[in-house]
Amino acid sequence: MTEKGARILYIEDDHASRRLVERVLTSRGYEVLVATEGLEGINLAREQKPQLILMDINLPNMDGREITTRLRSLPNFSNVPIVALTANISAGSRELALAAGCTGFMTKPIDVATFPADVERFLQGKQDKLTADERNEHLEKHAQNLVESLEKKVRELRAVNKRLLELDSLKSDFIVLVSHELRTPLTLVSGYSHLLAEQVANKNGLVQAQSIAGIAEGLQSGVARMQDVINEIISVVRISSGTLDLSLGPVRLTKVVHDVQKTYGDICRKRNLTLDIGDFSELPLIQGDGRRIQSAVEHVVGNAVKYTPDGGRISLSGHYVLDKAIDIIVQDTGIGIPLEEQRHIFEQFYTLGAIQHHSTSKSAFQGGGLGLGLAIAKGIVEAHNGRIWVESERRDPQALPGSTFHILLPLSPSDEVPDL
Ligand code: ADP
């Protein structure tokens, strides 16, 4: 009389319900397979040919009634009992499930004492029935639901497709920009190497040491810029693929800001920018990847330098907040950032939308960039469980409202940062 040992497939997205049903049925000797959504369930059903299917109704992507209708259309599934198991007991939900092709209808939460016997009855051939009128009425409703759901899917696919096309075009623009960014230093390197060759040829090999030193400096600056571009691309790829590895250790922020000052000292002097560095010596050590934290701060300070006209001021200060985190603040007296752009500037390639900022003669100080700097800074800060954000009133290249960036880092990546 018993079908013990029967193979049952349970399609259910809720972990707790899955565990309970699986445990109850397995303890009675049934073999239980589980799937968390429709397509996985259909594939499993095709492969494993269960003798009964328990079907949750409210599932993501494809609901239980849609899955049932699809299963009924497959060879070998016209007679397999499919029992709806749902928390939805609103009027008509039973009839709708049966009209869609379910054999029976049971409600959640299950009664552990009676559930196995109820399942067994469906295995033995029990079938819940609808009257002809009920069936017609609910079949029509089910057909309407199917069409609506299809319409929704088409809309979703269209939106995703549009986004993919946008990304694809951003990537093409990005390739153009990268080529351009690499070509500039490459031209420099090529120019200096020709110069060297010419000098050697003209002077029978007797080139002045001073002249060689100048050429070497030019070559080095071209190569360094190419290295920067390549490193930025590698960092952003690591961040997007979640493979940015941190080598953690104690980080002294005085050292970090000292190195940042070294990087930008010369350019600030040349452009008459004041680089004002606060006192970081009293701040506690933090646990983190010093090299990467430096790179994040460098990207933010680099932007402050880039978007502040000659003669402006950039200040860098650190504050210990609520005994939990360090807030590194980078403030500039530059062109500012429009409110509506403030969230987007941390996205990859964002600069492409504002490509005109790269080359207008009025704003030559703004320099170029790949639009990756802030995305990299954000990736690094978030890998440390920190937060980065900007405050600025508006963009105004004449009035220069300035921008203030915050990099909030917890004392250790395992700590939470406080809400500021
Ligand atoms: P980019 O390579 O273009 O500098 P980033 O990711 O570093 O790329 O910055 C994205 C955009 O954010 C910049 O193109 C610029 O429009 C804006 N931005 C970043 N920092 C500042 C700043 N300090 N002042 C004004 N605008 C800024």
CSV table of C-alpha atoms and ligand atoms in Angstrom, one decimal:
chain,number,residue,atom,x,y,z
A,1,MET,CA,0.0,0.0,0.0
A,2,THR,CA,2.8,2.4,0.7
A,3,GLU,CA,4.8,4.5,-1.8
A,4,LYS,CA,7.5,5.1,0.9
A,5,GLY,CA,10.8,5.9,-0.8
A,6,ALA,CA,8.9,7.8,-3.5
A,7,ARG,CA,11.0,10.7,-5.0
A,8,ILE,CA,9.4,14.1,-4.2
A,9,LEU,CA,10.6,17.4,-5.7
A,10,TYR,CA,9.8,20.5,-3.6
A,11,ILE,CA,10.1,23.9,-5.4
A,12,GLU,CA,10.3,26.6,-2.7
A,13,ASP,CA,12.3,29.8,-2.3
A,14,ASP,CA,11.9,30.1,1.5
A,15,HIS,CA,14.8,28.4,3.2
A,16,ALA,CA,13.0,27.6,6.5
A,17,SER,CA,10.0,26.0,4.7
A,18,ARG,CA,12.3,23.9,2.6
A,19,ARG,CA,14.3,22.6,5.6
A,20,LEU,CA,11.1,21.7,7.5
A,21,VAL,CA,9.4,19.8,4.7
A,22,GLU,CA,12.7,18.1,3.7
A,23,ARG,CA,13.2,17.0,7.2
A,24,VAL,CA,9.7,15.7,7.8
A,25,LEU,CA,9.5,13.8,4.6
A,26,THR,CA,13.0,12.4,4.7
A,27,SER,CA,12.4,11.1,8.2
A,28,ARG,CA,9.5,9.1,6.7
A,29,GLY,CA,11.7,7.5,4.1
A,30,TYR,CA,10.9,9.7,1.1
A,31,GLU,CA,13.6,11.0,-1.1
A,32,VAL,CA,13.4,14.8,-1.3
A,33,LEU,CA,14.9,17.0,-4.0
A,34,VAL,CA,14.7,20.7,-3.6
A,35,ALA,CA,14.8,23.7,-6.0
A,36,THR,CA,14.6,27.3,-5.1
A,37,GLU,CA,13.0,28.7,-8.3
A,38,GLY,CA,11.1,27.7,-11.4
A,39,LEU,CA,13.7,27.0,-14.1
A,40,GLU,CA,15.8,25.0,-11.7
A,41,GLY,CA,12.7,23.1,-10.6
A,42,ILE,CA,11.7,22.3,-14.2
A,43,ASN,CA,15.3,21.1,-15.0
A,44,LEU,CA,15.4,18.9,-11.9
A,45,ALA,CA,12.0,17.5,-12.7
A,46,ARG,CA,13.1,16.6,-16.2
A,47,GLU,CA,16.3,14.9,-15.0
A,48,GLN,CA,15.1,13.2,-11.9
A,49,LYS,CA,11.5,12.3,-12.8
A,50,PRO,CA,10.0,12.7,-9.3
A,51,GLN,CA,6.7,10.8,-8.5
A,52,LEU,CA,5.2,14.0,-6.9
A,53,ILE,CA,6.0,17.7,-6.9
A,54,LEU,CA,5.3,20.1,-4.1
A,55,MET,CA,4.9,23.6,-5.5
A,56,ASP,CA,5.2,26.9,-3.7
A,57,ILE,CA,3.1,29.5,-5.5
A,58,ASN,CA,4.8,32.8,-4.7
A,59,LEU,CA,8.1,32.4,-6.3
A,60,PRO,CA,10.5,34.9,-7.9
A,61,ASN,CA,10.7,35.1,-11.7
A,62,MET,CA,8.0,32.5,-12.5
A,63,ASP,CA,5.2,31.7,-10.0
A,64,GLY,CA,4.1,28.2,-9.0
A,65,ARG,CA,1.1,28.2,-11.3
A,66,GLU,CA,3.2,29.2,-14.4
A,67,ILE,CA,5.7,26.4,-13.5
A,68,THR,CA,2.8,23.9,-13.2
A,69,THR,CA,1.3,24.8,-16.6
A,70,ARG,CA,4.8,24.5,-18.1
A,71,LEU,CA,5.4,21.1,-16.5
A,72,ARG,CA,2.0,19.8,-17.7
A,73,SER,CA,3.0,20.5,-21.3
A,74,LEU,CA,6.1,18.3,-21.0
A,75,PRO,CA,6.0,14.6,-22.0
A,76,ASN,CA,5.7,12.4,-18.9
A,77,PHE,CA,4.3,15.1,-16.7
A,78,SER,CA,0.7,15.1,-17.6
A,79,ASN,CA,-0.2,12.7,-14.7
A,80,VAL,CA,2.5,13.4,-12.1
A,81,PRO,CA,0.7,14.8,-9.0
A,82,ILE,CA,1.7,18.5,-8.5
A,83,VAL,CA,0.5,19.8,-5.2
A,84,ALA,CA,0.4,23.5,-4.4
A,85,LEU,CA,1.8,24.3,-1.0
A,86,THR,CA,1.2,27.9,-0.2
A,87,ALA,CA,0.7,30.5,2.5
A,88,ASN,CA,-1.7,32.3,0.2
A,89,ILE,CA,-5.2,31.4,1.3
A,90,SER,CA,-7.0,34.4,-0.3
A,91,ALA,CA,-10.3,33.7,-2.1
A,92,GLY,CA,-9.8,31.9,-5.4
A,93,SER,CA,-6.2,31.0,-4.9
A,94,ARG,CA,-7.1,27.2,-4.6
A,95,GLU,CA,-9.2,27.3,-7.7
A,96,LEU,CA,-6.6,29.2,-9.6
A,97,ALA,CA,-3.9,26.7,-8.7
A,98,LEU,CA,-6.1,23.8,-9.7
A,99,ALA,CA,-7.1,25.5,-13.0
A,100,ALA,CA,-3.4,25.9,-13.7
A,101,GLY,CA,-2.9,22.2,-13.5
A,102,CYS,CA,-2.3,21.4,-9.8
A,103,THR,CA,-3.6,18.1,-8.5
A,104,GLY,CA,-4.2,19.4,-5.0
A,105,PHE,CA,-3.8,22.4,-2.7
A,106,MET,CA,-2.3,22.4,0.8
A,107,THR,CA,-1.5,25.4,3.0
A,108,LYS,CA,1.6,26.5,4.9
A,109,PRO,CA,2.7,26.4,7.6
A,110,ILE,CA,2.4,22.6,7.4
A,111,ASP,CA,1.0,20.5,10.3
A,112,VAL,CA,3.9,18.2,10.9
A,113,ALA,CA,1.7,15.5,12.4
A,114,THR,CA,-0.6,15.2,9.3
A,115,PHE,CA,1.5,16.4,6.4
A,116,PRO,CA,3.2,13.0,5.5
A,117,ALA,CA,-0.2,11.3,5.3
A,118,ASP,CA,-1.7,14.1,3.2
A,119,VAL,CA,1.3,13.8,0.8
A,120,GLU,CA,0.9,10.0,0.7
A,121,ARG,CA,-2.8,10.4,-0.3
A,122,PHE,CA,-1.8,12.4,-3.4
A,123,LEU,CA,0.8,9.8,-4.2
A,124,GLN,CA,-2.0,7.2,-4.1
A,125,GLY,CA,-4.0,9.2,-6.6
A,126,LYS,CA,-6.1,11.7,-4.7
A,127,GLN,CA,-7.2,14.6,-6.8
A,128,ASP,CA,-8.9,17.9,-5.8
A,129,LYS,CA,-11.6,18.7,-8.3
A,130,LEU,CA,-13.3,21.9,-9.6
A,131,THR,CA,-16.8,22.2,-11.1
A,132,ALA,CA,-16.9,22.9,-14.8
A,133,ASP,CA,-17.9,26.5,-14.1
A,134,GLU,CA,-15.2,27.1,-11.6
A,135,ARG,CA,-12.7,25.6,-14.0
A,136,ASN,CA,-13.7,27.8,-16.9
A,137,GLU,CA,-13.7,31.0,-14.8
A,138,HIS,CA,-10.3,30.3,-13.3
A,139,LEU,CA,-8.7,29.1,-16.5
A,140,GLU,CA,-9.6,32.4,-18.0
A,141,LYS,CA,-8.1,34.3,-15.1
A,142,HIS,CA,-5.0,32.1,-15.2
A,143,ALA,CA,-4.6,32.8,-18.9
A,144,GLN,CA,-4.8,36.6,-18.2
A,145,ASN,CA,-2.2,36.3,-15.5
A,146,LEU,CA,0.1,34.4,-17.9
A,147,VAL,CA,-0.2,37.2,-20.5
A,148,GLU,CA,0.4,39.9,-17.9
A,149,SER,CA,3.4,38.2,-16.5
A,150,LEU,CA,4.8,37.7,-20.0
A,151,GLU,CA,4.2,41.4,-20.7
A,152,LYS,CA,6.1,42.3,-17.5
A,153,LYS,CA,9.0,40.0,-18.5
A,154,VAL,CA,9.2,41.7,-21.9
A,155,ARG,CA,9.3,45.1,-20.2
A,156,GLU,CA,12.1,43.9,-17.8
A,157,LEU,CA,14.1,42.4,-20.6
A,158,ARG,CA,13.8,45.6,-22.6
A,159,ALA,CA,15.1,47.7,-19.7
A,160,VAL,CA,18.0,45.3,-19.1
A,161,ASN,CA,18.8,45.3,-22.8
A,162,LYS,CA,18.8,49.1,-22.9
A,163,ARG,CA,21.2,49.2,-19.9
A,164,LEU,CA,23.5,46.6,-21.6
A,165,LEU,CA,23.6,48.7,-24.7
A,166,GLU,CA,24.5,51.7,-22.7
A,167,LEU,CA,27.2,49.8,-20.9
A,168,ASP,CA,28.5,48.5,-24.2
A,169,SER,CA,28.7,52.0,-25.6
A,170,LEU,CA,30.4,53.2,-22.4
A,171,LYS,CA,32.9,50.5,-22.8
A,172,SER,CA,33.6,51.5,-26.4
A,173,ASP,CA,34.1,55.1,-25.3
A,174,PHE,CA,36.3,53.9,-22.5
A,175,ILE,CA,38.5,52.1,-25.0
A,176,VAL,CA,38.9,55.3,-27.0
A,177,LEU,CA,39.7,57.2,-23.9
A,178,VAL,CA,42.3,54.6,-22.7
A,179,SER,CA,43.9,54.6,-26.2
A,180,HIS,CA,44.1,58.4,-26.0
A,181,GLU,CA,45.5,58.4,-22.5
A,182,LEU,CA,48.1,55.9,-23.5
A,183,ARG,CA,48.9,57.6,-26.7
A,184,THR,CA,49.9,60.9,-25.1
A,185,PRO,CA,52.8,59.4,-23.0
A,186,LEU,CA,53.7,57.1,-25.8
A,187,THR,CA,54.2,60.1,-28.1
A,188,LEU,CA,56.4,61.5,-25.3
A,189,VAL,CA,58.5,58.3,-25.1
A,190,SER,CA,58.7,58.0,-28.8
A,191,GLY,CA,59.8,61.7,-29.2
A,192,TYR,CA,62.5,61.4,-26.5
A,193,SER,CA,63.9,58.1,-27.9
A,194,HIS,CA,64.2,59.7,-31.4
A,195,LEU,CA,65.9,62.6,-29.9
A,196,LEU,CA,68.4,60.3,-28.2
A,197,ALA,CA,69.0,58.4,-31.4
A,198,GLU,CA,69.5,61.7,-33.3
A,199,GLN,CA,71.9,63.1,-30.8
A,200,VAL,CA,74.0,59.9,-30.8
A,201,ALA,CA,74.1,60.0,-34.7
A,202,ASN,CA,75.0,63.7,-34.9
A,203,LYS,CA,77.6,63.8,-32.2
A,204,ASN,CA,79.4,60.5,-33.1
A,205,GLY,CA,78.2,59.0,-29.8
A,206,LEU,CA,79.5,61.8,-27.7
A,207,VAL,CA,76.3,62.9,-26.1
A,208,GLN,CA,76.5,65.2,-23.0
A,209,ALA,CA,75.6,63.6,-19.7
A,210,GLN,CA,73.3,66.6,-19.0
A,211,SER,CA,71.4,66.0,-22.2
A,212,ILE,CA,71.0,62.3,-21.5
A,213,ALA,CA,69.7,63.1,-18.0
A,214,GLY,CA,67.0,65.4,-19.5
A,215,ILE,CA,66.0,62.8,-22.0
A,216,ALA,CA,65.9,60.0,-19.4
A,217,GLU,CA,63.6,62.2,-17.2
A,218,GLY,CA,61.3,62.7,-20.1
A,219,LEU,CA,61.2,59.0,-20.9
A,220,GLN,CA,60.6,58.2,-17.2
A,221,SER,CA,57.6,60.5,-16.9
A,222,GLY,CA,56.0,59.0,-20.0
A,223,VAL,CA,56.5,55.5,-18.8
A,224,ALA,CA,55.2,56.4,-15.3
A,225,ARG,CA,52.0,57.9,-16.8
A,226,MET,CA,51.5,54.7,-18.8
A,227,GLN,CA,52.0,52.6,-15.6
A,228,ASP,CA,49.4,54.7,-13.8
A,229,VAL,CA,46.9,54.2,-16.5
A,230,ILE,CA,47.5,50.4,-16.6
A,231,ASN,CA,47.4,50.2,-12.8
A,232,GLU,CA,44.1,52.1,-12.7
A,233,ILE,CA,42.6,49.6,-15.2
A,234,ILE,CA,43.8,46.6,-13.2
A,235,SER,CA,42.5,48.0,-9.9
A,236,VAL,CA,39.1,48.7,-11.4
A,237,VAL,CA,38.8,45.3,-12.9
A,238,ARG,CA,39.8,43.7,-9.5
A,239,ILE,CA,37.2,45.9,-7.8
A,240,SER,CA,34.4,45.0,-10.2
A,241,SER,CA,35.1,41.3,-10.0
A,242,GLY,CA,35.4,41.4,-6.2
A,243,THR,CA,39.0,40.1,-6.3
A,244,LEU,CA,40.7,43.1,-4.7
A,245,ASP,CA,42.8,41.5,-2.0
A,246,LEU,CA,43.9,43.5,1.0
A,247,SER,CA,47.2,42.9,2.7
A,248,LEU,CA,46.2,44.0,6.2
A,249,GLY,CA,48.5,45.5,8.8
A,250,PRO,CA,48.7,48.4,11.1
A,251,VAL,CA,48.5,51.7,9.1
A,252,ARG,CA,49.9,55.0,10.3
A,253,LEU,CA,48.0,57.8,8.6
A,254,THR,CA,50.9,60.3,9.2
A,255,LYS,CA,52.9,58.1,6.8
A,256,VAL,CA,50.0,57.9,4.3
A,257,VAL,CA,49.5,61.7,4.2
A,258,HIS,CA,53.2,62.3,4.1
A,259,ASP,CA,53.5,60.2,1.0
A,260,VAL,CA,50.5,61.9,-0.6
A,261,GLN,CA,52.2,65.2,0.1
A,262,LYS,CA,55.3,64.0,-1.7
A,263,THR,CA,53.3,62.9,-4.7
A,264,TYR,CA,51.5,66.3,-5.2
A,265,GLY,CA,54.0,68.7,-3.6
A,266,ASP,CA,55.7,69.6,-6.9
A,267,ILE,CA,52.6,70.1,-9.0
A,268,CYS,CA,51.0,72.2,-6.2
A,269,ARG,CA,54.1,74.4,-6.0
A,270,LYS,CA,54.1,74.8,-9.8
A,271,ARG,CA,50.4,75.7,-9.9
A,272,ASN,CA,50.6,77.9,-6.8
A,273,LEU,CA,48.1,75.7,-4.9
A,274,THR,CA,48.4,75.6,-1.1
A,275,LEU,CA,48.4,72.0,0.1
A,276,ASP,CA,47.5,72.2,3.8
A,277,ILE,CA,48.1,69.0,5.7
A,278,GLY,CA,46.5,68.8,9.3
A,279,ASP,CA,48.0,67.0,12.2
A,280,PHE,CA,47.5,63.2,11.9
A,281,SER,CA,50.1,62.3,14.5
A,282,GLU,CA,47.6,61.9,17.4
A,283,LEU,CA,45.3,59.6,15.5
A,284,PRO,CA,45.3,55.9,16.4
A,285,LEU,CA,46.7,53.3,14.1
A,286,ILE,CA,44.1,51.6,11.9
A,287,GLN,CA,44.1,48.0,10.5
A,288,GLY,CA,44.1,48.1,6.8
A,289,ASP,CA,46.1,47.9,3.6
A,290,GLY,CA,48.4,51.0,3.8
A,291,ARG,CA,49.3,51.0,0.1
A,292,ARG,CA,45.7,50.8,-1.0
A,293,ILE,CA,44.5,53.4,1.5
A,294,GLN,CA,47.2,55.7,0.2
A,295,SER,CA,46.0,55.1,-3.3
A,296,ALA,CA,42.4,56.0,-2.3
A,297,VAL,CA,43.5,59.2,-0.6
A,298,GLU,CA,45.7,60.0,-3.6
A,299,HIS,CA,42.9,59.7,-6.1
A,300,VAL,CA,40.8,62.1,-4.0
A,301,VAL,CA,43.6,64.6,-3.5
A,302,GLY,CA,44.6,64.2,-7.2
A,303,ASN,CA,41.1,65.3,-8.2
A,304,ALA,CA,41.2,68.2,-5.8
A,305,VAL,CA,44.4,69.3,-7.5
A,306,LYS,CA,42.8,68.7,-10.9
A,307,TYR,CA,39.6,70.6,-10.3
A,308,THR,CA,40.9,73.5,-8.4
A,309,PRO,CA,42.3,76.5,-10.4
A,310,ASP,CA,45.8,77.8,-9.8
A,311,GLY,CA,46.2,79.7,-6.6
A,312,GLY,CA,43.6,77.7,-4.7
A,313,ARG,CA,43.8,75.7,-1.5
A,314,ILE,CA,43.5,72.0,-0.7
A,315,SER,CA,43.4,70.9,2.8
A,316,LEU,CA,43.7,67.4,4.2
A,317,SER,CA,42.7,66.7,7.8
A,318,GLY,CA,41.9,63.6,9.9
A,319,HIS,CA,39.4,63.3,12.8
A,320,TYR,CA,38.9,60.5,15.3
A,321,VAL,CA,35.1,60.0,15.4
A,322,LEU,CA,33.1,58.3,18.2
A,323,ASP,CA,36.1,56.2,19.2
A,324,LYS,CA,35.3,54.0,16.2
A,325,ALA,CA,36.6,55.4,13.0
A,326,ILE,CA,38.8,58.0,11.3
A,327,ASP,CA,37.3,60.6,9.0
A,328,ILE,CA,39.8,61.8,6.5
A,329,ILE,CA,38.6,65.1,5.0
A,330,VAL,CA,39.8,66.5,1.7
A,331,GLN,CA,38.6,70.0,1.1
A,332,ASP,CA,39.3,72.1,-2.0
A,333,THR,CA,38.4,75.6,-3.3
A,334,GLY,CA,37.7,74.2,-6.8
A,335,ILE,CA,34.8,74.3,-9.3
A,336,GLY,CA,32.5,72.1,-7.1
A,337,ILE,CA,30.2,69.3,-8.1
A,338,PRO,CA,26.5,69.6,-9.0
A,339,LEU,CA,24.2,67.9,-6.5
A,340,GLU,CA,22.6,65.6,-9.0
A,341,GLU,CA,26.1,64.3,-10.0
A,342,GLN,CA,27.4,63.6,-6.5
A,343,ARG,CA,26.2,60.1,-6.3
A,344,HIS,CA,27.3,59.1,-9.8
A,345,ILE,CA,30.8,60.4,-9.7
A,346,PHE,CA,31.8,57.2,-7.8
A,347,GLU,CA,30.6,55.0,-10.6
A,348,GLN,CA,33.1,53.6,-13.1
A,349,PHE,CA,33.6,55.7,-16.3
A,350,TYR,CA,31.4,58.5,-15.0
A,351,THR,CA,33.7,61.1,-16.4
A,352,LEU,CA,32.7,60.1,-19.9
A,353,GLY,CA,29.4,61.8,-19.4
A,354,ALA,CA,31.3,65.0,-18.7
A,355,ILE,CA,34.0,64.5,-21.3
A,356,GLN,CA,33.9,68.2,-22.2
A,357,HIS,CA,35.6,68.9,-18.9
A,358,HIS,CA,38.7,67.2,-20.3
A,359,SER,CA,39.7,69.8,-22.8
A,360,THR,CA,38.0,73.2,-22.7
A,361,SER,CA,40.7,75.9,-22.9
A,362,LYS,CA,39.0,77.9,-20.1
A,363,SER,CA,39.5,75.0,-17.7
A,364,ALA,CA,42.8,73.6,-18.8
A,365,PHE,CA,43.7,73.0,-15.2
A,366,GLN,CA,41.1,70.2,-15.1
A,367,GLY,CA,43.4,67.9,-17.0
A,368,GLY,CA,42.3,64.5,-18.2
A,369,GLY,CA,41.4,61.3,-16.6
A,370,LEU,CA,39.8,57.9,-17.2
A,371,GLY,CA,36.9,58.5,-14.9
A,372,LEU,CA,38.0,55.6,-12.7
A,373,GLY,CA,39.7,57.5,-9.8
A,374,LEU,CA,36.7,57.8,-7.5
A,375,ALA,CA,35.4,54.3,-8.4
A,376,ILE,CA,38.8,52.9,-7.4
A,377,ALA,CA,38.8,55.0,-4.2
A,378,LYS,CA,35.3,53.8,-3.4
A,379,GLY,CA,36.2,50.2,-4.0
A,380,ILE,CA,39.2,50.4,-1.7
A,381,VAL,CA,37.3,52.2,1.0
A,382,GLU,CA,34.4,49.8,0.9
A,383,ALA,CA,36.8,46.8,0.9
A,384,HIS,CA,37.8,48.3,4.3
A,385,ASN,CA,34.2,48.4,5.4
A,386,GLY,CA,34.3,52.2,5.2
A,387,ARG,CA,32.3,54.9,3.4
A,388,ILE,CA,33.2,57.7,1.0
A,389,TRP,CA,31.1,60.6,0.0
A,390,VAL,CA,31.2,64.2,-1.1
A,391,GLU,CA,29.6,67.5,-0.1
A,392,SER,CA,29.4,70.4,-2.5
A,393,GLU,CA,26.9,73.1,-3.1
A,394,ARG,CA,27.0,73.2,-6.9
A,395,ARG,CA,29.4,73.4,-9.8
A,396,ASP,CA,30.5,77.0,-10.6
A,397,PRO,CA,33.9,77.5,-12.3
A,398,GLN,CA,33.7,81.2,-11.6
A,399,ALA,CA,32.5,81.4,-8.0
A,400,LEU,CA,34.4,78.2,-7.0
A,401,PRO,CA,32.2,76.8,-4.3
A,402,GLY,CA,34.7,74.0,-3.6
A,403,SER,CA,34.1,70.3,-2.7
A,404,THR,CA,34.7,68.3,0.5
A,405,PHE,CA,35.3,64.6,0.3
A,406,HIS,CA,35.1,62.3,3.4
A,407,ILE,CA,36.8,59.0,3.6
A,408,LEU,CA,35.5,57.3,6.7
A,409,LEU,CA,37.5,54.2,7.7
A,410,PRO,CA,36.7,52.0,10.7
A,411,LEU,CA,39.7,51.2,13.0
A,412,SER,CA,39.6,47.7,11.6
A,413,PRO,CA,37.8,46.3,8.5
A,414,SER,CA,35.8,44.0,10.8
A,415,ASP,CA,34.2,47.0,12.6
A,416,GLU,CA,31.2,49.0,11.5
A,417,VAL,CA,31.6,52.6,10.6
A,418,PRO,CA,29.3,54.9,12.6
A,419,ASP,CA,26.5,57.0,10.8
A,420,LEU,CA,27.7,60.6,10.6
B,1,ADP,P1,38.4,61.6,-13.6
B,1,ADP,O1,39.4,60.7,-14.2
B,1,ADP,O2,37.5,62.2,-14.6
B,1,ADP,O3,38.9,62.6,-12.7
B,1,ADP,P2,37.2,60.5,-11.3
B,1,ADP,O4,36.4,59.2,-11.0
B,1,ADP,O5,38.4,60.7,-10.4
B,1,ADP,O6,37.5,60.6,-12.8
B,1,ADP,O7,36.1,61.6,-11.0
B,1,ADP,C1,34.8,61.6,-11.7
B,1,ADP,C2,34.3,63.0,-11.9
B,1,ADP,O8,34.0,63.6,-10.6
B,1,ADP,C3,35.3,63.9,-12.5
B,1,ADP,O9,35.2,63.8,-13.9
B,1,ADP,C4,34.8,65.3,-12.1
B,1,ADP,O10,33.7,65.7,-12.9
B,1,ADP,C5,34.2,65.0,-10.7
B,1,ADP,N1,35.1,65.4,-9.6
B,1,ADP,C6,35.8,64.5,-8.8
B,1,ADP,N2,36.5,65.2,-7.9
B,1,ADP,C7,36.2,66.5,-8.0
B,1,ADP,C8,36.6,67.7,-7.3
B,1,ADP,N3,37.4,67.7,-6.2
B,1,ADP,N4,36.0,68.9,-7.7
B,1,ADP,C9,35.2,68.9,-8.8
B,1,ADP,N5,34.8,67.8,-9.5
B,1,ADP,C10,35.3,66.6,-9.1
